[in-house]
PDB file of C-alpha atoms in Angstrom:
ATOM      1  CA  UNK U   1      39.762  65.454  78.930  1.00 87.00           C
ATOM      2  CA  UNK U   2      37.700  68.358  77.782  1.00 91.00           C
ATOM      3  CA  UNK U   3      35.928  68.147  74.335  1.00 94.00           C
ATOM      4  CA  UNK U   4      36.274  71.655  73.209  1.00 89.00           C
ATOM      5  CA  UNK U   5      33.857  71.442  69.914  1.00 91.00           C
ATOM      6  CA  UNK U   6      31.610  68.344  70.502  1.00 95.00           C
ATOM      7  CA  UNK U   7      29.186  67.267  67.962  1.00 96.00           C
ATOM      8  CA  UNK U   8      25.602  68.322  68.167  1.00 96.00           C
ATOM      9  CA  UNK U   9      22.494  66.004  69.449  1.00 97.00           C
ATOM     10  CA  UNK U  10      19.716  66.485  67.285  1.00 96.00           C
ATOM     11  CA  UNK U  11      16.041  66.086  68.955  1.00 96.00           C
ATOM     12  CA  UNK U  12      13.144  65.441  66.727  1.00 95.00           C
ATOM     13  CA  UNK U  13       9.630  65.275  67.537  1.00 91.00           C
ATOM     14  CA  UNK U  14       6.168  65.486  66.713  1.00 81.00           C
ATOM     15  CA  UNK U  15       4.290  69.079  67.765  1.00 75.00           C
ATOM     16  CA  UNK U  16       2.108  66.597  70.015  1.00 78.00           C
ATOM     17  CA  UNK U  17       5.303  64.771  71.732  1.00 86.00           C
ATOM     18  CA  UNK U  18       6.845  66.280  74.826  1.00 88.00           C
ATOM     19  CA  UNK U  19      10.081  67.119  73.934  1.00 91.00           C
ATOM     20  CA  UNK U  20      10.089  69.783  77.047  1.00 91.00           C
ATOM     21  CA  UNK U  21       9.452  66.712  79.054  1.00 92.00           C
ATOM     22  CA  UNK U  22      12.369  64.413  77.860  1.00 94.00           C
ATOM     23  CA  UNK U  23      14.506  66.954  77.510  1.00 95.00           C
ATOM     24  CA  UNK U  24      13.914  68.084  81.389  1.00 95.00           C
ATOM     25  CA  UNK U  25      14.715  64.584  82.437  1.00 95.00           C
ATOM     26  CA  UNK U  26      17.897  64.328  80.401  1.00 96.00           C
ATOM     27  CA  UNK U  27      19.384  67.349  80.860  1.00 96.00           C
ATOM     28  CA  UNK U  28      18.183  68.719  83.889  1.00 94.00           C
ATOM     29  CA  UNK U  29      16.416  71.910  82.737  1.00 93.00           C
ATOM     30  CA  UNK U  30      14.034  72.776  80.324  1.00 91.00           C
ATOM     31  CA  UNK U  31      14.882  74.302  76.902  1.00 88.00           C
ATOM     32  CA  UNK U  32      13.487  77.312  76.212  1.00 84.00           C
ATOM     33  CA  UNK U  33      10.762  77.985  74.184  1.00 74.00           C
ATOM     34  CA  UNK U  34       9.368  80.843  71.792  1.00 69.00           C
ATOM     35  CA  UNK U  35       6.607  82.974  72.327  1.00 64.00           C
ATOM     36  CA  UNK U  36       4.278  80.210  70.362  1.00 71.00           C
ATOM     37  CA  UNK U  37       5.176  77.482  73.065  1.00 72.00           C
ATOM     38  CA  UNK U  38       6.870  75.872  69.817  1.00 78.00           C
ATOM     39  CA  UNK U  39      10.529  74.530  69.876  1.00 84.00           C
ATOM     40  CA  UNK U  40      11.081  74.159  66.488  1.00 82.00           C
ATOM     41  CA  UNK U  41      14.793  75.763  65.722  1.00 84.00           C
ATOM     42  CA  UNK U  42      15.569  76.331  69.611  1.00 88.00           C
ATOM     43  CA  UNK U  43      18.979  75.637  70.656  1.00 91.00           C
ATOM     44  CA  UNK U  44      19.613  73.750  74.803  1.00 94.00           C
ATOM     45  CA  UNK U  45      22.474  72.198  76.219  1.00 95.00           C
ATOM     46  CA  UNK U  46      23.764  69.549  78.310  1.00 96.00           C
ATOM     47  CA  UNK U  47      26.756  69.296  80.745  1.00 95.00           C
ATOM     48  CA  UNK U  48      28.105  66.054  80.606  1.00 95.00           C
ATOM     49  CA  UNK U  49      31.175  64.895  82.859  1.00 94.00           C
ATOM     50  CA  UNK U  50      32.259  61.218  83.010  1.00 93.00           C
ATOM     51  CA  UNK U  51      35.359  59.092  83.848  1.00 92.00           C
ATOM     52  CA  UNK U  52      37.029  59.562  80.557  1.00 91.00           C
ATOM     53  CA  UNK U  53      35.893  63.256  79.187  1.00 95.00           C
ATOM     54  CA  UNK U  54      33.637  65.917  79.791  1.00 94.00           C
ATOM     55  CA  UNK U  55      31.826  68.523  77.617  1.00 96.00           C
ATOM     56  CA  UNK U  56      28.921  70.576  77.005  1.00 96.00           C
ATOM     57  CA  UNK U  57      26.816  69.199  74.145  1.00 96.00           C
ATOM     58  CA  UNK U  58      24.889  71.654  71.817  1.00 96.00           C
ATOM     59  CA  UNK U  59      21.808  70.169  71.232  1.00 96.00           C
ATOM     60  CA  UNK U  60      19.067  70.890  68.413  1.00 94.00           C
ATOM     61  CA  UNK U  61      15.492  70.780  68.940  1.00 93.00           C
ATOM     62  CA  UNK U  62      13.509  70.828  65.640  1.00 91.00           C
ATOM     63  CA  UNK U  63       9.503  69.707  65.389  1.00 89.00           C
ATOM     64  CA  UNK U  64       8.472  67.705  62.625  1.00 89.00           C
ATOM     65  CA  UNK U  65       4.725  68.699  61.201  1.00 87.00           C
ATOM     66  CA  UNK U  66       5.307  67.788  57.674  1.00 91.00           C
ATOM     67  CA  UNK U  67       7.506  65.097  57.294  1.00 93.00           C
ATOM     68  CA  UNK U  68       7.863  64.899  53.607  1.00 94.00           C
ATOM     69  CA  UNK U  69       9.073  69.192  53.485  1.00 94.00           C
ATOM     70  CA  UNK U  70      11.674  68.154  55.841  1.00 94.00           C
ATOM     71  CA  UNK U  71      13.215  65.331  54.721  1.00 95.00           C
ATOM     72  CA  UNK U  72      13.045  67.557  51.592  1.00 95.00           C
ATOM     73  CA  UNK U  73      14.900  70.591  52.955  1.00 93.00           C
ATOM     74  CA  UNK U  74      17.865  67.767  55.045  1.00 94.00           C
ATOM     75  CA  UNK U  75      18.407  65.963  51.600  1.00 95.00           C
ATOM     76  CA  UNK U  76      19.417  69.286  49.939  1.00 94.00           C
ATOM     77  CA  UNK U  77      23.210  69.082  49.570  1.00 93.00           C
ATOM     78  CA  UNK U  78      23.817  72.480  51.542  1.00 91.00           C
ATOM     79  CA  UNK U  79      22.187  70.410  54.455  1.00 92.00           C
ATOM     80  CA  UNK U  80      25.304  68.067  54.274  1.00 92.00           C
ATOM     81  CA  UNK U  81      27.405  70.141  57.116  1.00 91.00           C
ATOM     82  CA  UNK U  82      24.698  70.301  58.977  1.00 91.00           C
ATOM     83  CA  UNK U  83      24.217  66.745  59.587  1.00 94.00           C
ATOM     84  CA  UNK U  84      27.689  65.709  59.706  1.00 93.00           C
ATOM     85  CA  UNK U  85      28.226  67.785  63.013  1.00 94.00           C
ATOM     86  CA  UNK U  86      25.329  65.626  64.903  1.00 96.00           C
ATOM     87  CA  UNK U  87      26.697  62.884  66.535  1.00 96.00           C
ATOM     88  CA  UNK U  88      22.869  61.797  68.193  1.00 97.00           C
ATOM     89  CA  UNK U  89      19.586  62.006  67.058  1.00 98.00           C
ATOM     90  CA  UNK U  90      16.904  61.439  69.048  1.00 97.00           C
ATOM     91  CA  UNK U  91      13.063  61.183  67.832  1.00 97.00           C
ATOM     92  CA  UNK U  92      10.676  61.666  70.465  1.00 95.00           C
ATOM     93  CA  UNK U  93       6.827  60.320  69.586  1.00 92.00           C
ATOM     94  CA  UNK U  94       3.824  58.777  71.004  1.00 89.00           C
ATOM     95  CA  UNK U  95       2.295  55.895  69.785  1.00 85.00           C
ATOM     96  CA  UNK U  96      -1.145  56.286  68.894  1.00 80.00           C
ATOM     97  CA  UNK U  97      -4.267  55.262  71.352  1.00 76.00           C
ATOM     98  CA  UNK U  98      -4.594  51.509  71.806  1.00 71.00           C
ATOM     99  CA  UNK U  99      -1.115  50.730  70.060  1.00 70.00           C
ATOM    100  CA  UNK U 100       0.694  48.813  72.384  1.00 71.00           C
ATOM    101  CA  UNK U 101       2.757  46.610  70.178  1.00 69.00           C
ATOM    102  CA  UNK U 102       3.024  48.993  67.165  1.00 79.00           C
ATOM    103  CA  UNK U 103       4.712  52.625  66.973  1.00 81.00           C
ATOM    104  CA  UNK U 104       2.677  53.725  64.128  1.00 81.00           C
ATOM    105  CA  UNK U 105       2.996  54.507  60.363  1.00 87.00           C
ATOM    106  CA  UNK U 106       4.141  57.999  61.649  1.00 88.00           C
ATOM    107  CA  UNK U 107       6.596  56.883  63.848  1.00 91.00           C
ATOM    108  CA  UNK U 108       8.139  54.289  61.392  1.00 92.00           C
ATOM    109  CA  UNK U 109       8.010  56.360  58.554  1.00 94.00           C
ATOM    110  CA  UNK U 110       9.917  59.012  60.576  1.00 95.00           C
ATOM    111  CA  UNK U 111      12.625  56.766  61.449  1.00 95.00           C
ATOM    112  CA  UNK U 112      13.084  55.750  57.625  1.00 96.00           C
ATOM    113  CA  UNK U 113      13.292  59.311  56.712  1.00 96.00           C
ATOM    114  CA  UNK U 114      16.434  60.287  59.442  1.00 96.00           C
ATOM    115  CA  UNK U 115      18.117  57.130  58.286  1.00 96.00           C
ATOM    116  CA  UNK U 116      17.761  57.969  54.589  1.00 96.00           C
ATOM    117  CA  UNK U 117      19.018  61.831  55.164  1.00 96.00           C
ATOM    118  CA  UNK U 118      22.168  60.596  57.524  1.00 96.00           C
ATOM    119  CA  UNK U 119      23.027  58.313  54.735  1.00 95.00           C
ATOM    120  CA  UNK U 120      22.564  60.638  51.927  1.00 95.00           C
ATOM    121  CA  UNK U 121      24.570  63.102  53.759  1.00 94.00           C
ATOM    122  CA  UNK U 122      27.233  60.402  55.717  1.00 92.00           C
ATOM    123  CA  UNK U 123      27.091  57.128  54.003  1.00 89.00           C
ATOM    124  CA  UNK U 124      26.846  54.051  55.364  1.00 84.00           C
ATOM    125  CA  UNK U 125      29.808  54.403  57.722  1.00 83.00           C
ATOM    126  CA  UNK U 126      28.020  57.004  60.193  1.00 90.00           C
ATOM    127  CA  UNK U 127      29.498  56.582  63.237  1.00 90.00           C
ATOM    128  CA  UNK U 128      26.603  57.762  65.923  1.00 94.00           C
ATOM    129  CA  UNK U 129      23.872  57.052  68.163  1.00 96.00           C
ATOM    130  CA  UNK U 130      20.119  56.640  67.821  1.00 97.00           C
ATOM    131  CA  UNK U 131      17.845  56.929  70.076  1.00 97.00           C
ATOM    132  CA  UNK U 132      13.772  56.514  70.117  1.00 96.00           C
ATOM    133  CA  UNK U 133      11.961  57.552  72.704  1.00 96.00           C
ATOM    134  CA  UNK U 134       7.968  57.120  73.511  1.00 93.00           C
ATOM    135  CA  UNK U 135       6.818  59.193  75.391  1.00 91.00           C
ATOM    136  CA  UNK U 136       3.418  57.547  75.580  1.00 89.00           C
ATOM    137  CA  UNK U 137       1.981  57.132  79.016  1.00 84.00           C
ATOM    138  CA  UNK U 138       1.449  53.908  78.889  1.00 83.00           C
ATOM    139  CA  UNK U 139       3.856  50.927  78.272  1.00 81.00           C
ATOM    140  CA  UNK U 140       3.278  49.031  75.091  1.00 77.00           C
ATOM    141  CA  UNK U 141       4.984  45.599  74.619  1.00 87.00           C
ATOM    142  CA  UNK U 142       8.717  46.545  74.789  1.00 87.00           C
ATOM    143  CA  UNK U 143      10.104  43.575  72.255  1.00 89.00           C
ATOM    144  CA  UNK U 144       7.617  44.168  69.776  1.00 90.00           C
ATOM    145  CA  UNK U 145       9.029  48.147  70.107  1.00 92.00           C
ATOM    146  CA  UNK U 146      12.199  47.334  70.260  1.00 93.00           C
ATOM    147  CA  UNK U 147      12.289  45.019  67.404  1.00 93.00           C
ATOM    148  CA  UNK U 148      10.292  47.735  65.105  1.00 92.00           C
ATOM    149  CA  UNK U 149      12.998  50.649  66.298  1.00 94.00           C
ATOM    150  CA  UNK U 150      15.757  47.980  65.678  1.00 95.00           C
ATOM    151  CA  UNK U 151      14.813  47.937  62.334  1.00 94.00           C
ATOM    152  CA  UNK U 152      15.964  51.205  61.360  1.00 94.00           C
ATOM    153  CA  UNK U 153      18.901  51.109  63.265  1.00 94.00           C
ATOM    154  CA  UNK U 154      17.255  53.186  66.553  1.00 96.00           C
ATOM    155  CA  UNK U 155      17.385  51.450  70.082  1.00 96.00           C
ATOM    156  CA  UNK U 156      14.224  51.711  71.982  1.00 95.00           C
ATOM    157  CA  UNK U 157      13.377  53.731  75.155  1.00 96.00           C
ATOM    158  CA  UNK U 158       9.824  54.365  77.071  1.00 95.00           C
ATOM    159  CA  UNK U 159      10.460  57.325  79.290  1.00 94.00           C
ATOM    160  CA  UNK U 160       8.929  56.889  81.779  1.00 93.00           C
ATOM    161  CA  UNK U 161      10.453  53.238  82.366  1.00 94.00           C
ATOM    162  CA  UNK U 162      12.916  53.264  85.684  1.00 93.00           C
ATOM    163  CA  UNK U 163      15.173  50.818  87.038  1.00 94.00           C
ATOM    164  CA  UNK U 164      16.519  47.831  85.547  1.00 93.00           C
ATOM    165  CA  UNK U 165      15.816  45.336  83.564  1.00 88.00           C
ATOM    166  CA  UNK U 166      15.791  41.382  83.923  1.00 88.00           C
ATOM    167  CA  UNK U 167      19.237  41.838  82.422  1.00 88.00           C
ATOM    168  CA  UNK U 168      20.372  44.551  84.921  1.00 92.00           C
ATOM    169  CA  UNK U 169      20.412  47.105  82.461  1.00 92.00           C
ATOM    170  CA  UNK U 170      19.410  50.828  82.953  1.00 95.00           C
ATOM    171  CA  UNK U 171      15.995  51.779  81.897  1.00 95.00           C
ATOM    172  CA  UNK U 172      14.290  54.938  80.660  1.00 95.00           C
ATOM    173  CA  UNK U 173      15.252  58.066  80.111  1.00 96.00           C
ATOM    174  CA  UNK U 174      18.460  56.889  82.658  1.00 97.00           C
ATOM    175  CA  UNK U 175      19.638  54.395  79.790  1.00 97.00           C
ATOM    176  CA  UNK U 176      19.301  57.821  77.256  1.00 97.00           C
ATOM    177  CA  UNK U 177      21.899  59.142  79.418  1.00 97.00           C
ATOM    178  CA  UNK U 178      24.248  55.731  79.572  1.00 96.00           C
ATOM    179  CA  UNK U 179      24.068  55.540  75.704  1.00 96.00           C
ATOM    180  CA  UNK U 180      24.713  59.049  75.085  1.00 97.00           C
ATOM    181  CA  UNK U 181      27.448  59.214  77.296  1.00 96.00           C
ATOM    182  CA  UNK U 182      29.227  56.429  75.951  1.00 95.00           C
ATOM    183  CA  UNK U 183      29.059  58.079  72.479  1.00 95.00           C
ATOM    184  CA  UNK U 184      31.810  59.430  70.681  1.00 93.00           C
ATOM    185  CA  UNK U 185      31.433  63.441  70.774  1.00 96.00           C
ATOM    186  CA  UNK U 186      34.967  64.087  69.216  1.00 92.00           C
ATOM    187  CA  UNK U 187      34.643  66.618  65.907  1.00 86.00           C
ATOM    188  CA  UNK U 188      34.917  64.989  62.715  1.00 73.00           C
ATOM    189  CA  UNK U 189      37.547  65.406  60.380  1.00 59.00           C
ATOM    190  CA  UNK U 190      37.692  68.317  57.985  1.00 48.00           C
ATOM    191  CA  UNK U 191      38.825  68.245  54.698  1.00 41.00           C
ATOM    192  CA  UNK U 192      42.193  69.274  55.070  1.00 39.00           C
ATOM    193  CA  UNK U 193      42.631  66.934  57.886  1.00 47.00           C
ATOM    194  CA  UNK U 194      41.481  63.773  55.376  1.00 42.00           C
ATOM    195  CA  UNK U 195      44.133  65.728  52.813  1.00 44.00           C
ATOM    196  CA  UNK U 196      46.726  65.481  55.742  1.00 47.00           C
ATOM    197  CA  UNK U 197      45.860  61.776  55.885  1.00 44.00           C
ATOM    198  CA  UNK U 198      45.929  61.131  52.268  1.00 43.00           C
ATOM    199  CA  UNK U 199      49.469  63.119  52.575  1.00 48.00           C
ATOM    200  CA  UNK U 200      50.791  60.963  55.263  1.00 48.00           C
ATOM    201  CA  UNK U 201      49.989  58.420  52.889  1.00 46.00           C
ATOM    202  CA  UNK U 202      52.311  59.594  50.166  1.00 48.00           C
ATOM    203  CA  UNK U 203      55.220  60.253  52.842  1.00 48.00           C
ATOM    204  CA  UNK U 204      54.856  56.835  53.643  1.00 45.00           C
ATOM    205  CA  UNK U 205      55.258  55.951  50.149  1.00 44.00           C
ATOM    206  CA  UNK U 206      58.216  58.082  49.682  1.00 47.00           C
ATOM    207  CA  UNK U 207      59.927  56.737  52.791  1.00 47.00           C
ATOM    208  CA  UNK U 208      59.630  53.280  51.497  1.00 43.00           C
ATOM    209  CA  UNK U 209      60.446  54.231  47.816  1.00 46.00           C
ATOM    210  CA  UNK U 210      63.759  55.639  49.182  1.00 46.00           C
ATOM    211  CA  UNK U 211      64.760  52.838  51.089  1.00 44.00           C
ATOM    212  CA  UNK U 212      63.825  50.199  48.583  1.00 42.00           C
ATOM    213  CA  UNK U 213      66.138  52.057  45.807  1.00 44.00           C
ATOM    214  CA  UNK U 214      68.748  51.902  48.617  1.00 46.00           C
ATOM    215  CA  UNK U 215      68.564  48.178  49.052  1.00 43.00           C
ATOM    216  CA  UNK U 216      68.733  47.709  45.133  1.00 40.00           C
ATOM    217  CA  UNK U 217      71.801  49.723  44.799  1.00 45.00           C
ATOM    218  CA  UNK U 218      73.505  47.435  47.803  1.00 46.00           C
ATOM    219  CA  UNK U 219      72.954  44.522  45.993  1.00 42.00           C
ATOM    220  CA  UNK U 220      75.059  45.766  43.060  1.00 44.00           C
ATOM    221  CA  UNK U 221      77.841  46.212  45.741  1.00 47.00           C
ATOM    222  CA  UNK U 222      80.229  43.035  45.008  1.00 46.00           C
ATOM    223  CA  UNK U 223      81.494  43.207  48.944  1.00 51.00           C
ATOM    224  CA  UNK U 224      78.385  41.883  50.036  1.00 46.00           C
ATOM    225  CA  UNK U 225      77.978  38.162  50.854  1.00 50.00           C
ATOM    226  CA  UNK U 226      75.398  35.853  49.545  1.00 48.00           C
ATOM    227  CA  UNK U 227      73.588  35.727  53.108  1.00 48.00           C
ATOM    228  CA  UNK U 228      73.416  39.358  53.585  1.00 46.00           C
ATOM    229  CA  UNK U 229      72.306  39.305  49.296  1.00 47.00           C
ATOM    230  CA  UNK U 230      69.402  36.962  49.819  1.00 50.00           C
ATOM    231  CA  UNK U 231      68.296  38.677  53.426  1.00 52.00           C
ATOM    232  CA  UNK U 232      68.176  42.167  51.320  1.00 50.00           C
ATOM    233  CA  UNK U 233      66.391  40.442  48.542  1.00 51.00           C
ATOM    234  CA  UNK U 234      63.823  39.090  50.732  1.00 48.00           C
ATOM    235  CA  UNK U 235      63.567  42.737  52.220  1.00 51.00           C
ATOM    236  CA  UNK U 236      63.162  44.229  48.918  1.00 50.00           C
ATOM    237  CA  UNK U 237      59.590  41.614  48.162  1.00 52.00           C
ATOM    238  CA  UNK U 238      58.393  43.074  51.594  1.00 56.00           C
ATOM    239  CA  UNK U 239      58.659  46.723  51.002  1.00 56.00           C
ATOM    240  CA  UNK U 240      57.580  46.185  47.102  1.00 58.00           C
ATOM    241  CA  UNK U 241      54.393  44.516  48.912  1.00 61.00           C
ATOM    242  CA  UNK U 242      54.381  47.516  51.537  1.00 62.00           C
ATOM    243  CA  UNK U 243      53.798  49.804  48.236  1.00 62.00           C
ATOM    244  CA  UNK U 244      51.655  48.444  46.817  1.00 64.00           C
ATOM    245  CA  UNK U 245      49.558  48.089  49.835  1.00 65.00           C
ATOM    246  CA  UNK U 246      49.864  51.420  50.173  1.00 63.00           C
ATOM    247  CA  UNK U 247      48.659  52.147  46.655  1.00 65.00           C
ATOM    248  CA  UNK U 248      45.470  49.943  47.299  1.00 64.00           C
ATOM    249  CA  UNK U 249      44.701  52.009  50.734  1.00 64.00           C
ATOM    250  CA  UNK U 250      44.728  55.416  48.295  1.00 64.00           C
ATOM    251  CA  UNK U 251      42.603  53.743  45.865  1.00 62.00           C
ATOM    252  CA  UNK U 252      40.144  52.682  48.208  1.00 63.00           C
ATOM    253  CA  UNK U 253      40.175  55.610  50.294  1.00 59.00           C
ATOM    254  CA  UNK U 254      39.416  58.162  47.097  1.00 61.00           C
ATOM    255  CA  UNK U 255      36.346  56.350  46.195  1.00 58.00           C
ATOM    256  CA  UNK U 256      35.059  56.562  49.565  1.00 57.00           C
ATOM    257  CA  UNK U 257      32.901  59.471  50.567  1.00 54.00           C
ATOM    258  CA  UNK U 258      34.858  62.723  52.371  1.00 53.00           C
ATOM    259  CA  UNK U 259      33.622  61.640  55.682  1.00 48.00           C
ATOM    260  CA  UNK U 260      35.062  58.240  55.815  1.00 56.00           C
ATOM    261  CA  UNK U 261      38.235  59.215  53.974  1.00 59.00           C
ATOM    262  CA  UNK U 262      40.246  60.183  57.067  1.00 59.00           C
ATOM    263  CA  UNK U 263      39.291  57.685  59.617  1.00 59.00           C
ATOM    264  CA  UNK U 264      39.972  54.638  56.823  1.00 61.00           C
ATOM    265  CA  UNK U 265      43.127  56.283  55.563  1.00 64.00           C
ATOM    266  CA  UNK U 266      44.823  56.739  59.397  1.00 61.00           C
ATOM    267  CA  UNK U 267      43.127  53.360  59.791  1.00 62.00           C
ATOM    268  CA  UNK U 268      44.951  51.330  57.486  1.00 62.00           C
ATOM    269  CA  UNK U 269      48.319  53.215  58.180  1.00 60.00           C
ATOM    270  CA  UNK U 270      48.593  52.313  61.100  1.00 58.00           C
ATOM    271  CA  UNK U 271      47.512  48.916  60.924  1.00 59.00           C
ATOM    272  CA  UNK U 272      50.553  48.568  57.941  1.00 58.00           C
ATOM    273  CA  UNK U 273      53.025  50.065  60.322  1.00 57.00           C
ATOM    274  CA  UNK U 274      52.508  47.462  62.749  1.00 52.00           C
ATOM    275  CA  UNK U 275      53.663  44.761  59.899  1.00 54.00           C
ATOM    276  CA  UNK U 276      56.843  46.293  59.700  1.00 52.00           C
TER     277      UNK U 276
END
């Protein structure tokens, strides 16, 4: 299956990291750069073919000099459609001389600030991946790292790490690849596909409406028997319970933020058509 218009992957990084480097290794080629060596608003991609779908993923390189400005400028609300096309972000860093166990106030505080803009701009529901990569060139003590990254919701990768784990799992910049492939690159819904949701709802609820006044006027038919009255009355509780189901799923689903209004809405549908 091809995925015509993927969501983005967002790379983030320090002017000091080497996002050239990473990127080389993940992709296969190096992005380009401007005439300033600086990749700050450059644009790359990556091929990606697996078992299940392939695509070419846009991916965003921005460098971070003044982290304050740009968690600033992402929090802005005409940043909002921005951020809701990246399905990935990756921050790239280093950890600061002689910090094996500890990725820095930098680092950390960097972390905070893309989960605080994705959740201004997504909610909590943000359905994506996370990736932090050091690029130091030395090895620091991985479960410290990994516990500090875990923390704000990023998994933990040193680049230059290879092979597998004790646990037979991938390593390095390989692992990247396993983690982002895995990841769901599918557009989000637009608005008028969460109003075609919300719609469906109503359909539902005039499908049921109509069958449940049809089952009301049977009953007043005197040629039905007493079993078939009491089956029909029993059917009547269960689609007066289907309503106002239904009723709670648009209630919920309207106080929920656009982005998770589809997904919930088709969600709960379809989980209340398999009760019928």
């Amino acid at each position: 299956m091809e995925i015509k218009h993927p969501r983005r992957i967002l790379v983030l990084g320090t002017p000091e990291c080497d996002i050239s480097r990473i990127l080389k290794d993940l992709t296969g080629s190096l992005p380009p750069s401007d005439t300033s060596g600086s990749l700050a608003g450059v644009t790359h991609e990556w091929s990606v073919e697996t078992n299940y779908y392939n695509a070419n993923l846009p991916i965003w390189i921005d460098e971070v000099s003044d982290l304050e400005q740009w968690k600033n400028e992402f929090m802005k609300p005409e940043a909002k459609e921005v951020i809701e096309a990246v399905g990935a972000w990756i921050f790239c860093f280093s950890r600061p001389s002689g910090h094996d166990d500890k990725l820095g106030v930098s680092a950390q505080s960097s972390m905070e600030a893309i989960g605080d803009v994705i959740e201004n701009a997504c909610g909590y529901a943000w359905d994506g991946t996370r990736l932090a990569i050091d690029a130091s060139r030395t090895a620091g003590h991985k479960e410290s790292l990994e516990e500090e990254c875990m923390e704000h919701s990023f998994e933990y990768i040193h680049a230059d790490a290879t092979g597998k784990n004790e646990f037979g799992e991938l390593q390095g910049i390989e692992r990247a690849k396993e983690a982002l492939q895995a990841n769901d690159w599918n557009p989000q819904s637009s608005d008028t596909d969460e109003d075609d949701a919300l719609g469906d709802i109503d359909t539902e609820k005039a499908q049921f409406n109509s069958e449940l006044w049809g089952l009301k006027a049977s009953l007043l038919d005197p040629d039905i028997d007493d079993e078939a009255h009491g089956d029909e009355e029993f059917q009547i509780l269960d689609m007066e319970h289907m309503m106002s189901q239904l009723l709670a799923i648009r209630e919920t689903s309207a106080a929920m933020p656009e982005s998770q209004r589809r997904a919930f809405a088709s969600r709960a549908v379809n989980d209340l058509m398999k009760d019928l």
